[in-house]
Coordinates of C-alpha atoms and ligand atoms in Angstrom, one line a residue:
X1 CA 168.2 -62.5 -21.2
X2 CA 167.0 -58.8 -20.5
X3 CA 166.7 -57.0 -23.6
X4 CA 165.4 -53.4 -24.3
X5 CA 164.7 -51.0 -27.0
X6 CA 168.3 -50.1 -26.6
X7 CA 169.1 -53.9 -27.5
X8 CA 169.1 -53.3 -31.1
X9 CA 172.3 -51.2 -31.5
X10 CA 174.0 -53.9 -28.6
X11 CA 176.9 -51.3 -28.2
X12 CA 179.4 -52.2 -25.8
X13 CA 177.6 -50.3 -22.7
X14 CA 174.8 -52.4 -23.2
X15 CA 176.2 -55.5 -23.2
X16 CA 177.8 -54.4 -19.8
X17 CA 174.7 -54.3 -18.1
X18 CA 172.9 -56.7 -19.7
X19 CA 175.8 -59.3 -20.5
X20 CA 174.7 -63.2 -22.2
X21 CA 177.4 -64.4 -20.4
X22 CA 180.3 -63.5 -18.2
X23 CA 184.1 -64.7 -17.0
X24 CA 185.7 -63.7 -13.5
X25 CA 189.0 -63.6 -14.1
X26 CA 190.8 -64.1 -10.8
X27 CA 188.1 -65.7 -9.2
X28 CA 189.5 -67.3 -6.2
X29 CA 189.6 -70.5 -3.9
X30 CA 190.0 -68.4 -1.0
X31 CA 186.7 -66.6 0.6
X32 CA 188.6 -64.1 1.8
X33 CA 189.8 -62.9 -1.7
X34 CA 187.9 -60.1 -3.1
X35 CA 187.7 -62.7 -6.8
X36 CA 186.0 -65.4 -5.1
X37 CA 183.4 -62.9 -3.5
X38 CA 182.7 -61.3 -6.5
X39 CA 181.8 -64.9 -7.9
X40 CA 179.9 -66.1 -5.4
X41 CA 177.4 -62.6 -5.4
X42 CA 177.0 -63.4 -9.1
X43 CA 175.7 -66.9 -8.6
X44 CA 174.2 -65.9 -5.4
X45 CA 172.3 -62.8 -6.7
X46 CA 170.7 -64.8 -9.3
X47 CA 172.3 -63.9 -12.6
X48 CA 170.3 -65.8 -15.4
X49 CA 173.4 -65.7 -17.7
X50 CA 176.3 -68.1 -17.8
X51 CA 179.1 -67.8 -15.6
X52 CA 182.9 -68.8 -16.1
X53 CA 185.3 -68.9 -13.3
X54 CA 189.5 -68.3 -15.0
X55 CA 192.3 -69.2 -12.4
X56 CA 195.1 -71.3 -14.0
X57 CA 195.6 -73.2 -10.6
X58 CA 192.0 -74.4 -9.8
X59 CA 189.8 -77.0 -11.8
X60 CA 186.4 -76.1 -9.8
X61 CA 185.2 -72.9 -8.0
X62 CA 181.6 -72.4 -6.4
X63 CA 181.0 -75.8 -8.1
X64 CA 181.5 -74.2 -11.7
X65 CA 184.0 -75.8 -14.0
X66 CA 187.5 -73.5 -13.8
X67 CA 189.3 -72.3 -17.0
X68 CA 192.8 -71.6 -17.5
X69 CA 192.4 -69.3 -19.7
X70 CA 189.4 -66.8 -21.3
X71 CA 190.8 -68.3 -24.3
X72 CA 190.0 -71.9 -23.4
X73 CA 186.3 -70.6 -22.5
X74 CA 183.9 -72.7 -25.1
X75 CA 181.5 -70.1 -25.6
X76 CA 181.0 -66.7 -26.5
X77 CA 182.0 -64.0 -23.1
X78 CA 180.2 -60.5 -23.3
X79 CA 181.7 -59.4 -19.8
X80 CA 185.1 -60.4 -18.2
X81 CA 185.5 -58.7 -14.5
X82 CA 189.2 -58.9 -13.8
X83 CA 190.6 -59.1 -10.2
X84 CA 194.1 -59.9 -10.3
X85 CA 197.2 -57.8 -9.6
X86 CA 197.7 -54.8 -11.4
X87 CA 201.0 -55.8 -12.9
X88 CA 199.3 -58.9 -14.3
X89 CA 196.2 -57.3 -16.1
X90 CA 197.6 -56.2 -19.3
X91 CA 198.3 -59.0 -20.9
X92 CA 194.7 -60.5 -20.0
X93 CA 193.1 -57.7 -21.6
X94 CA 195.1 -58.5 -24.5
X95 CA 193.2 -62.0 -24.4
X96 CA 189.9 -61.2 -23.5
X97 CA 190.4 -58.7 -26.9
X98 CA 191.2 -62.1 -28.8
X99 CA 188.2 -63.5 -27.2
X100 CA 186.2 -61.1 -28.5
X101 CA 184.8 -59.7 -24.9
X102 CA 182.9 -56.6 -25.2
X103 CA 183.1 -55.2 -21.9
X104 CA 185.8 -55.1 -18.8
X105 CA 184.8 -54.8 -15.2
X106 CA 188.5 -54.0 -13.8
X107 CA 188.5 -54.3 -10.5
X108 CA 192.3 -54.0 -9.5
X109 CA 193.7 -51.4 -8.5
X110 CA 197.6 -49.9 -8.7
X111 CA 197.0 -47.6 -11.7
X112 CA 196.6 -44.0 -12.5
X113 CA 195.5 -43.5 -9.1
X114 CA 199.0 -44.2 -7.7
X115 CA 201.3 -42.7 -10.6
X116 CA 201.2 -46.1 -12.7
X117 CA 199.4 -43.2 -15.6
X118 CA 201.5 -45.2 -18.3
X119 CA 200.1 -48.9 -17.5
X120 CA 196.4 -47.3 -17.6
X121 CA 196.9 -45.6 -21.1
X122 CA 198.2 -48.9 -22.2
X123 CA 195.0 -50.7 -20.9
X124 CA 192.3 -48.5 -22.4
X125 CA 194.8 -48.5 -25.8
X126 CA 194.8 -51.9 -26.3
X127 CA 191.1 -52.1 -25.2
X128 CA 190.3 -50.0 -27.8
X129 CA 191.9 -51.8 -30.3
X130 CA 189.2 -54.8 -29.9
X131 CA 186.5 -52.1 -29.8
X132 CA 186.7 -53.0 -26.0
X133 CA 185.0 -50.6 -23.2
X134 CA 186.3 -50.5 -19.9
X135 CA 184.9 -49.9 -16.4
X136 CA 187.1 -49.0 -13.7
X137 CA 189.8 -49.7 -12.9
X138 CA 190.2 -49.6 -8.9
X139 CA 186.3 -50.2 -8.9
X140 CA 184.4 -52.8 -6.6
X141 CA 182.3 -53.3 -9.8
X142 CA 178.5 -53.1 -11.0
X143 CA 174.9 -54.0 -10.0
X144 CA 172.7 -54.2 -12.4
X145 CA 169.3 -55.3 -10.9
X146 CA 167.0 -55.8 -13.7
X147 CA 169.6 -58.4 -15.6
X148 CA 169.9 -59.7 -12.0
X149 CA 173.5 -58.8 -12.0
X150 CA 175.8 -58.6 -8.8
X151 CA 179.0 -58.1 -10.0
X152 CA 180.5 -56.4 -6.9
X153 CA 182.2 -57.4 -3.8
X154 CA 179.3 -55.4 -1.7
X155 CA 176.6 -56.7 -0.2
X156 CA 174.6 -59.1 -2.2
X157 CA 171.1 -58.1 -1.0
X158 CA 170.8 -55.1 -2.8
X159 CA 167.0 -53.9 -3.6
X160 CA 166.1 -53.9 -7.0
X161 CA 164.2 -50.4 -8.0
X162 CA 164.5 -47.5 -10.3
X163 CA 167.4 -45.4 -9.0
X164 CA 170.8 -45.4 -10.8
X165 CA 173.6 -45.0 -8.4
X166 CA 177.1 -44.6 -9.7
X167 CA 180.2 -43.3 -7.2
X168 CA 183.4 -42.9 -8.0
X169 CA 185.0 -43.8 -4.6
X170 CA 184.7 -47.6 -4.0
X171 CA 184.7 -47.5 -0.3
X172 CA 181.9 -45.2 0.0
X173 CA 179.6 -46.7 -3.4
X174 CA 179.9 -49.7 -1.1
X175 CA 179.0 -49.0 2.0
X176 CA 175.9 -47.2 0.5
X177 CA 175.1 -50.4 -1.0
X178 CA 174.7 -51.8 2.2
X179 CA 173.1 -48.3 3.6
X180 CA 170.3 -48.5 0.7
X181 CA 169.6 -52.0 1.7
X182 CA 168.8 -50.5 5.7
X183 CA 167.2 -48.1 4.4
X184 CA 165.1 -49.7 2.1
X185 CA 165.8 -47.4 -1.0
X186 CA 165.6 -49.8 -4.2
X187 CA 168.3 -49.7 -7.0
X188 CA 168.4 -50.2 -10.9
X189 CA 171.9 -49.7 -10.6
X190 CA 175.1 -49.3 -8.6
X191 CA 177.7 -48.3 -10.9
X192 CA 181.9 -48.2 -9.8
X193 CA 183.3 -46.0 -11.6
X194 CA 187.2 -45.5 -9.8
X195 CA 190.1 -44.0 -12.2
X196 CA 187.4 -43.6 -14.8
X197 CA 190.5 -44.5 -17.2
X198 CA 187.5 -45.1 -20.2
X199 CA 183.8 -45.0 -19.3
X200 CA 182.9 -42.1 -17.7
X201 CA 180.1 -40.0 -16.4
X202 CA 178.9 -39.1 -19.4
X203 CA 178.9 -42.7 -20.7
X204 CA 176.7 -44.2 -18.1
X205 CA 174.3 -41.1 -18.4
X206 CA 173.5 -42.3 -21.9
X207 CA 172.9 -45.5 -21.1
X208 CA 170.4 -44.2 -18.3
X209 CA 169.0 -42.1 -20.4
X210 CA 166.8 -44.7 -22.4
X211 CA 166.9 -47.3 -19.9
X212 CA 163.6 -48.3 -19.4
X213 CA 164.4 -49.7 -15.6
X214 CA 166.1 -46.4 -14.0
X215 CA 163.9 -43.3 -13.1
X216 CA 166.8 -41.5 -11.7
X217 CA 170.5 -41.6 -11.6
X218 CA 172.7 -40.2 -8.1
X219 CA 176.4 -39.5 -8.5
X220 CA 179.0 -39.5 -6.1
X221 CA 181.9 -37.7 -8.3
X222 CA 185.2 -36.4 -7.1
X223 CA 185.7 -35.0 -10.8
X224 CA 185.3 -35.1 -14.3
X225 CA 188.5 -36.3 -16.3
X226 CA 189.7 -33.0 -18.6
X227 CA 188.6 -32.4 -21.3
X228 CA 185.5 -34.3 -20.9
X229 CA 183.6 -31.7 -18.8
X230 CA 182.1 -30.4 -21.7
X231 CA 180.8 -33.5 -22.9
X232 CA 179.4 -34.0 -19.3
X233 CA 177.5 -31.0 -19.1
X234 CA 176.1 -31.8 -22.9
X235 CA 174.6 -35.0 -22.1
X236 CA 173.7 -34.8 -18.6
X237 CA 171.4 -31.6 -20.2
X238 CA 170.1 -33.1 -22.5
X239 CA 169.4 -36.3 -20.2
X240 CA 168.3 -34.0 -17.6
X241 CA 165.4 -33.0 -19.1
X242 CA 163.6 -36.6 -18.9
X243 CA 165.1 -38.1 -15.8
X244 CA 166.5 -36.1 -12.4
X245 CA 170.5 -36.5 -12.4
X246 CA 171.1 -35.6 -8.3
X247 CA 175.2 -35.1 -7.9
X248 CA 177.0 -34.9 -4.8
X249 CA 180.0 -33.3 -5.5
X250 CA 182.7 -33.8 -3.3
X251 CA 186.0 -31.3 -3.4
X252 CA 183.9 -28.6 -2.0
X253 CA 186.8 -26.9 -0.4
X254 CA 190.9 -26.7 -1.4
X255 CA 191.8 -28.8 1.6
X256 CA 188.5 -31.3 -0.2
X257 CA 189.7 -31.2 -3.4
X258 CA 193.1 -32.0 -2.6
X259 CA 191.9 -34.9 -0.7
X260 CA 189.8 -36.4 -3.9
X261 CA 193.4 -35.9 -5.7
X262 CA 195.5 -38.5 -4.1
X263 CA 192.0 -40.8 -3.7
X264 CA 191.6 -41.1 -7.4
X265 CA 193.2 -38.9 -9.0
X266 CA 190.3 -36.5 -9.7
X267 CA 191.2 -32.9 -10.7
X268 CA 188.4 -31.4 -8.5
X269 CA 189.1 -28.4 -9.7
X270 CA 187.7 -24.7 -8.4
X271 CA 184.3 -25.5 -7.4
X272 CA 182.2 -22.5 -8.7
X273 CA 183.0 -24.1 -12.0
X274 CA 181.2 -27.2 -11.3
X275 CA 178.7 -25.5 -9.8
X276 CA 178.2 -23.2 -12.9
X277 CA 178.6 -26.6 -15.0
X278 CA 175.6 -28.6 -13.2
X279 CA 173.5 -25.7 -13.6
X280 CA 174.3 -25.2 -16.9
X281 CA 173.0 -29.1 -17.4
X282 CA 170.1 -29.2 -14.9
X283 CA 171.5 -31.4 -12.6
X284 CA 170.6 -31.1 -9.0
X285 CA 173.6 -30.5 -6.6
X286 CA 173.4 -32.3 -2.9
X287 CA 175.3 -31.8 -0.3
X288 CA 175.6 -35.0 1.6
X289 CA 174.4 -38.6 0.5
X290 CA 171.3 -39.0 2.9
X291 CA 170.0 -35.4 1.2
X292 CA 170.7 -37.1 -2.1
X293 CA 168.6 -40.7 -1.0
X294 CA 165.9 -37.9 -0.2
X295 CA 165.5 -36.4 -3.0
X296 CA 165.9 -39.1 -5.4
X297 CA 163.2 -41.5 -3.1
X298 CA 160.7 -38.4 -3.7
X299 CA 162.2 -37.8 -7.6
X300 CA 161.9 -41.6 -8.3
X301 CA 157.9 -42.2 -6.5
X302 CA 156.1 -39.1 -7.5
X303 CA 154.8 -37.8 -10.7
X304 CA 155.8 -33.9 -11.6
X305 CA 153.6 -31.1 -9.8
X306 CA 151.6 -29.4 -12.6
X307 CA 151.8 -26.0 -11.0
X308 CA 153.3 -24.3 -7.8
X309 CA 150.9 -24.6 -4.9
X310 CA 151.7 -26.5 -2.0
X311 CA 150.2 -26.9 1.3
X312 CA 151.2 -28.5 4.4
X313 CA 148.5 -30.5 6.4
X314 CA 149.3 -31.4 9.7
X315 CA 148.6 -31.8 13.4
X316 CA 151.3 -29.8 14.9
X317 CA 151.5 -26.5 14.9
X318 CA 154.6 -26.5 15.6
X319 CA 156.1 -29.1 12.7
X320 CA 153.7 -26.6 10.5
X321 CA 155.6 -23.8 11.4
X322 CA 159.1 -25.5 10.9
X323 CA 158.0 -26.9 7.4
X324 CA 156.7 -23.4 6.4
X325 CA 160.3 -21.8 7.1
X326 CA 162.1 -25.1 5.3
X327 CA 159.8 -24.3 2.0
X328 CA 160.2 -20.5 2.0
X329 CA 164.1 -21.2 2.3
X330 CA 163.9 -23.7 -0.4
X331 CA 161.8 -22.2 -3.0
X332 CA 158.6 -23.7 -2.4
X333 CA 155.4 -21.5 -2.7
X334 CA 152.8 -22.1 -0.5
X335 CA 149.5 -21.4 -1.6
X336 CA 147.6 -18.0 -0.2
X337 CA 143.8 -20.2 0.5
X338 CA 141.0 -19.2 -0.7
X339 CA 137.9 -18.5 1.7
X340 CA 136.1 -21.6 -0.2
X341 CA 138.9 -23.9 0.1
X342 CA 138.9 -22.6 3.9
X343 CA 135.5 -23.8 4.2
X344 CA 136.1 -27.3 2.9
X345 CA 139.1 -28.1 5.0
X346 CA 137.4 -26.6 8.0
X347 CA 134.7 -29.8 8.1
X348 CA 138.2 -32.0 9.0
X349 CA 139.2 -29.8 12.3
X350 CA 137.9 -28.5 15.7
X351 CA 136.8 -24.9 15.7
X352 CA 140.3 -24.1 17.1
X353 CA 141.7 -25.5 14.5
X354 CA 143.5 -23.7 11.1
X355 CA 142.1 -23.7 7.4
X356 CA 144.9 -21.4 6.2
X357 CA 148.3 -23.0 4.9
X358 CA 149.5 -24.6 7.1
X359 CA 146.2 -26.6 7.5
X360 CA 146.0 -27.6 11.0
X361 CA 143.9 -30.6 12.2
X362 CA 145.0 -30.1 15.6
X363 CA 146.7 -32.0 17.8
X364 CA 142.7 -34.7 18.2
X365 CA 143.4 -34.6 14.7
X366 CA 141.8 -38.6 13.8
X367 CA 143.1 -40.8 11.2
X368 CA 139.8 -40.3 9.3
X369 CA 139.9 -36.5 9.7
X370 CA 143.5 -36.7 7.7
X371 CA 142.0 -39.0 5.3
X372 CA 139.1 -36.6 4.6
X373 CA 141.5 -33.5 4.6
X374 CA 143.9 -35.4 2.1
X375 CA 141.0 -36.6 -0.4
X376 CA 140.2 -32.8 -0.6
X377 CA 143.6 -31.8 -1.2
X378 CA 144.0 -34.6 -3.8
X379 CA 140.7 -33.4 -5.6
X380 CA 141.1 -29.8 -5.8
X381 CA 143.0 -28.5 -9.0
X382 CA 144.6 -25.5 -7.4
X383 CA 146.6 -27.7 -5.1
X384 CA 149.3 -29.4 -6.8
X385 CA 151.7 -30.3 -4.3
X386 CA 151.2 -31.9 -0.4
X387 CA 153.6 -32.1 2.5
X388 CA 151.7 -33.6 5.3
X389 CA 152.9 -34.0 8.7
X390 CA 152.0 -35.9 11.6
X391 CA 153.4 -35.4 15.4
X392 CA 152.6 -39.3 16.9
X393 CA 149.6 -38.7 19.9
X394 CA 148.3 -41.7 22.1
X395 CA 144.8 -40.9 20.3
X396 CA 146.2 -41.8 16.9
X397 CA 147.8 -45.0 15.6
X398 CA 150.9 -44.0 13.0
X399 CA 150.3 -47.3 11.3
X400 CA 146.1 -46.6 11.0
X401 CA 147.3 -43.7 9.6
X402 CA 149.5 -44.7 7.2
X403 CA 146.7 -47.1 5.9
X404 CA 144.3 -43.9 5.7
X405 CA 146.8 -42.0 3.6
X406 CA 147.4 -45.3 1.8
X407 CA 143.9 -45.4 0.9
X408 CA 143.5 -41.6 0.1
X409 CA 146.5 -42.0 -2.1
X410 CA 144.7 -45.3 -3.9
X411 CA 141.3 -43.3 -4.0
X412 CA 142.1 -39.8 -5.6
X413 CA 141.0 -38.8 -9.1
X414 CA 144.6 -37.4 -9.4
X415 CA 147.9 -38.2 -8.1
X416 CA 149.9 -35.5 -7.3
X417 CA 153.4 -34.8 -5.5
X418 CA 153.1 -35.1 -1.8
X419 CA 155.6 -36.0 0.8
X420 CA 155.4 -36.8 4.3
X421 CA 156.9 -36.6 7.7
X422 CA 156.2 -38.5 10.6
X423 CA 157.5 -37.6 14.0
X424 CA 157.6 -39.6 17.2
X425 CA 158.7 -43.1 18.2
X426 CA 159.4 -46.3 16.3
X427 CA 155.7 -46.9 15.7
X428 CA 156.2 -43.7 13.1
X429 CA 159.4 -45.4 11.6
X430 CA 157.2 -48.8 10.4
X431 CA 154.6 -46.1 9.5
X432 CA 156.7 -44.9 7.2
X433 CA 158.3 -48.0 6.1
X434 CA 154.6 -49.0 4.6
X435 CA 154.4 -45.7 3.1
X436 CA 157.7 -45.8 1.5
X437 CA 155.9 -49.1 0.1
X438 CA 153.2 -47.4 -1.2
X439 CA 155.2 -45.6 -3.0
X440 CA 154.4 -42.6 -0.7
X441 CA 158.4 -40.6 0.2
X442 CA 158.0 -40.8 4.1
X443 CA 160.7 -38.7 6.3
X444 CA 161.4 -38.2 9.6
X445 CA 162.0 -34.5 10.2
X446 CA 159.6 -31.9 8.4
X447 CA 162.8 -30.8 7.1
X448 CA 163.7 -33.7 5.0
X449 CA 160.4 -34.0 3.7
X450 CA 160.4 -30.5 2.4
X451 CA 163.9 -30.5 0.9
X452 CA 162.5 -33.7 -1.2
X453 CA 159.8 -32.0 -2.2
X454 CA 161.8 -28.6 -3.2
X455 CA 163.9 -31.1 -5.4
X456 CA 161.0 -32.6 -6.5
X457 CA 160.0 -28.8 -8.3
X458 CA 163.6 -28.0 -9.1
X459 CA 163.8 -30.8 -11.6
X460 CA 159.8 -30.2 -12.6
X461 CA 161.0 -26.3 -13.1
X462 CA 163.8 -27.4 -15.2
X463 CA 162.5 -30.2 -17.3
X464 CA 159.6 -27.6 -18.3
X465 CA 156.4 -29.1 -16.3
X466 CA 156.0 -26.1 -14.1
X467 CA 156.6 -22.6 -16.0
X468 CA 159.5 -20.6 -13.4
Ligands
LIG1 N1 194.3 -65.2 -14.6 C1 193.4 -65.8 -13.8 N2 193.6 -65.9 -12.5 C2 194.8 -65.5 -12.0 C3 195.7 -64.9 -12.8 C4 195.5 -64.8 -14.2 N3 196.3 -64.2 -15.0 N4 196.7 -64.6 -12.0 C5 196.4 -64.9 -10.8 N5 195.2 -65.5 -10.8 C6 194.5 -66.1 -9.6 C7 195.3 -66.3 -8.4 O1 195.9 -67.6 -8.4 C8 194.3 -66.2 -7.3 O2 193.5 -67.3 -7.1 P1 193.8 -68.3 -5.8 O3 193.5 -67.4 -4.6 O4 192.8 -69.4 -6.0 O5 195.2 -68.7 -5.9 C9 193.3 -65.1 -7.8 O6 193.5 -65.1 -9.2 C10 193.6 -63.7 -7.3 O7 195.0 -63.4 -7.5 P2 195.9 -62.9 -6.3 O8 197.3 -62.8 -6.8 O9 195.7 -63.8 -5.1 O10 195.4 -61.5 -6.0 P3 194.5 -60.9 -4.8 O11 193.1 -61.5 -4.8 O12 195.2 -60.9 -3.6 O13 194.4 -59.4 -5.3 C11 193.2 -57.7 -6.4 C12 193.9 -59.0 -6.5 C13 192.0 -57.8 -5.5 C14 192.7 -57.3 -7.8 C15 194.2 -56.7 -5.8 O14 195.4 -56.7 -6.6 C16 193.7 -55.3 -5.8 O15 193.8 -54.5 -6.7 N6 193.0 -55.0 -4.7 C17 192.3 -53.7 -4.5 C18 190.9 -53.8 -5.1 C19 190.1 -52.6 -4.8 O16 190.2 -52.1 -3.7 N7 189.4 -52.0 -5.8 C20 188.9 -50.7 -5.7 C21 188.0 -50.1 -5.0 S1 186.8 -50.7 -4.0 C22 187.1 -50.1 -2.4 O17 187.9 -49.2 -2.3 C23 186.4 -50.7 -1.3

């Protein structure tokens, strides 16, 4: 099994990622039952642990040998996931406490989020008294990818990577599962948090925080239980400063936060306080989930920019202009050029072509002329950031390109922020798909590609590798 440098202390959290073995309680006969499903993605997904199916009226699920009981289990359980009816729960924390369990994955729901406060204080009490943590409940469960771990009822193919997702709304955490998997953005972690009756915000964010296998860590949060918003905004700063926490914060408006109230119970609260709370702790605030994707594709691929200059390289004047207004409005400074840098760049363009910032290769711009542009960029020390954009023409090909960046990318002394845009037909979408391999943040409006790049600097600004 997966271990880390965290594996030493083996606290609860730990063992609920990385769990030796683990029990579905509830597991069903019937495919159509959310316990069977969450079964059958554990086998199916891989996980290298053991497995044990409870249901007291089947012998055999998914060809694995059916207990009872937790209690009748002949081995050790780390994890129990626990899908039965909310009314029935208690009593099988009560013996996954006996069973010494370290972690629950509770996916029912029927709790706090529907007035049933009394039944969820009585589930975190008595899984306290067995030093017990608790996930959920009203989750759809967790992904871990590096311990091979599927324990959700989402799509199984999830792509393993370094971003740590964790929603609070089960609906949506799910259906961005399956989103990141169109998308081809790559997960560490999808984490379910619902009523966030035990574990919360703060909790994951620690285990993030030294987890070798997660770069960066999204939220979806409706809000913060109270009382624990100070504790948030104390380890999400201190986390912040060595890996980008991106929250989308829903509530936004009264009508908003009323809505997040009878969803799960969240006390969204007045919103200039949450904004005043993730500045406070250096998180970066998105709007919408494909801006957070963006940013944390670009925050999770590219190293820090070591100062502020950035210059956009394209073919377009027109895409030039656009991503010169999207950086002004987003804080990026583009660099003034200097005559000698002028001079370089010119040996990459026609005479009508542009050395200033935006660089402009013109619209004959060749794949080789790009490469030859970018190498110069990549080699110059007063350029520390690139956003290059390409409009798709019948005299280039968007995937010979994206092997010429590729290669410039492979070949530079230095690697150094730089995102790109492609615009034009589905030739420029497997274009950017290789990038996006390469480990290269490919978008397709100048727009995007900007705003990745502005959140790129925020978090470089704030974690103290670019003075402000
Ligand atoms: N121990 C072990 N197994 C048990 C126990 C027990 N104490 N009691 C019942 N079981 C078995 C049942 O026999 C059944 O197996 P079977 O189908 O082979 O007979 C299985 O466990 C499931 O029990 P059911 O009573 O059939 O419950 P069901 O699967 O219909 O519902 C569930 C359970 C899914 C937890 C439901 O109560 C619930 O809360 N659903 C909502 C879940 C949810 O949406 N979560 C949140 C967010 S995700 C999102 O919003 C997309």
């Amino acid at each position: 099994m997966l271990m880390s440098s965290k594996s030493a202390e083996k606290s609860p959290i730990y063992y609920l990622f990385n769990p030796r073995s683990i029990a579905v309680i509830g597991a069903s006969r019937d495919p159509k039952k959310i316990g069977y499903q969450i079964l059958k993605n554990i086998i199916e997904y891989g996980f290298k642990g053991k497995v044990y199916p409870v249901n007291p009226k089947a012998d055999e699920i998914l060809g694995l040998k059916c207990y009872k009981s937790i209690l009748d289990i002949p081995d050790e359980v780390d994890v129990a996931v626990i899908s039965i009816p909310a009314q029935y729960v208690l009593p099988v924390v009560e013996e996954c406490g006996k069973k010494g369990v370290k972690a629950l994955i509770v996916i029912s729901s029927g709790f706090g989020e529907v007035g049933n406060v009394e039944l969820e204080r009585k589930l975190v009490e008595t899984a306290r008294k067995y030093g017990m943590r608790i996930l959920g409940p009203n989750i759809f469960g967790l992904y871990y990818g590096p311990a091979r771990l599927n324990a959700t009822f989402g799509p199984k193919e999830v792509i393993p990577g370094n971003i740590a997702f964790v929603s609070q709304s089960g609906a949506l955490g799910i259906a961005l599962m399956g989103w990141t998997i169109a998308k081809g953005v790559a997960l560490s972690a999808v984490v379910s948090m619902g009523n966030k009756a035990d574990i919360d915000d703060a909790d994951v964010l620690e285990y993030f925080e030294t987890d070798p296998n997660t770069k960066v860590i999204l939220i979806y949060m409706e809000g913060i239980r109270p009382g624990l918003g100070r504790r948030f905004v104390e380890v999400a700063r201190r986390v912040s400063k060595k890996k980008p926490i991106i929250v989308i914060k829903a509530g936004r408006t009264e009508r908003g936060a009323a809505a997040a109230a009878s969803h799960t119970g969240a006390l969204a609260g007045a919103d200039a306080i949450y904004n005043a709370a993730f500045k406070q702790a250096g998180v970066l605030r998105a709007i919408g989930f494909e801006e957070a994707f963006d940013w944390a594709k670009a925050l999770s691929m590219l190293p820090p920019p070591k100062g502020e200059n950035a210059v956009i390289i394209t073919n377009g004047g027109g895409a030039g202009v656009m991503a010169t207004d999207a950086a002004v409005e987003c804080g990026i400074r583009l660099m003034e050029m200097p005559p000698d840098l002028q001079e370089r760049f010119r040996k990459y363009m026609p005479p009508f072509g542009s050395p200033k910032n935006p660089i402009d290769l013109t619209g004959q711009a060749s794949e080789e002329a790009y490469k030859g542009a970018l190498l110069e960029a990549f080699n110059e020390p007063r350029i520390h950031s690139i956003i290059l954009l390409y409009c798709q023409t019948a005299i280039t090909d968007p995937e010979v390109l994206a092997d010429k960046i590729i290669e410039a990318w492979n070949e530079a002394k230095e690697r150094k922020p730089m995102v790109v845009s492609f615009i034009g037909g589905i030739e420029c979408d497997r274009a950017m798909a290789k990038l996006d391999k390469a480990g290269i943040p490919a978008y397709p409006s100048p727009e995007r590609a900007v705003s990745a790049l502005s959140a790129v600097y925020k978090w470089a600004r704030w974690a103290g590798y670019v003075k402000e």
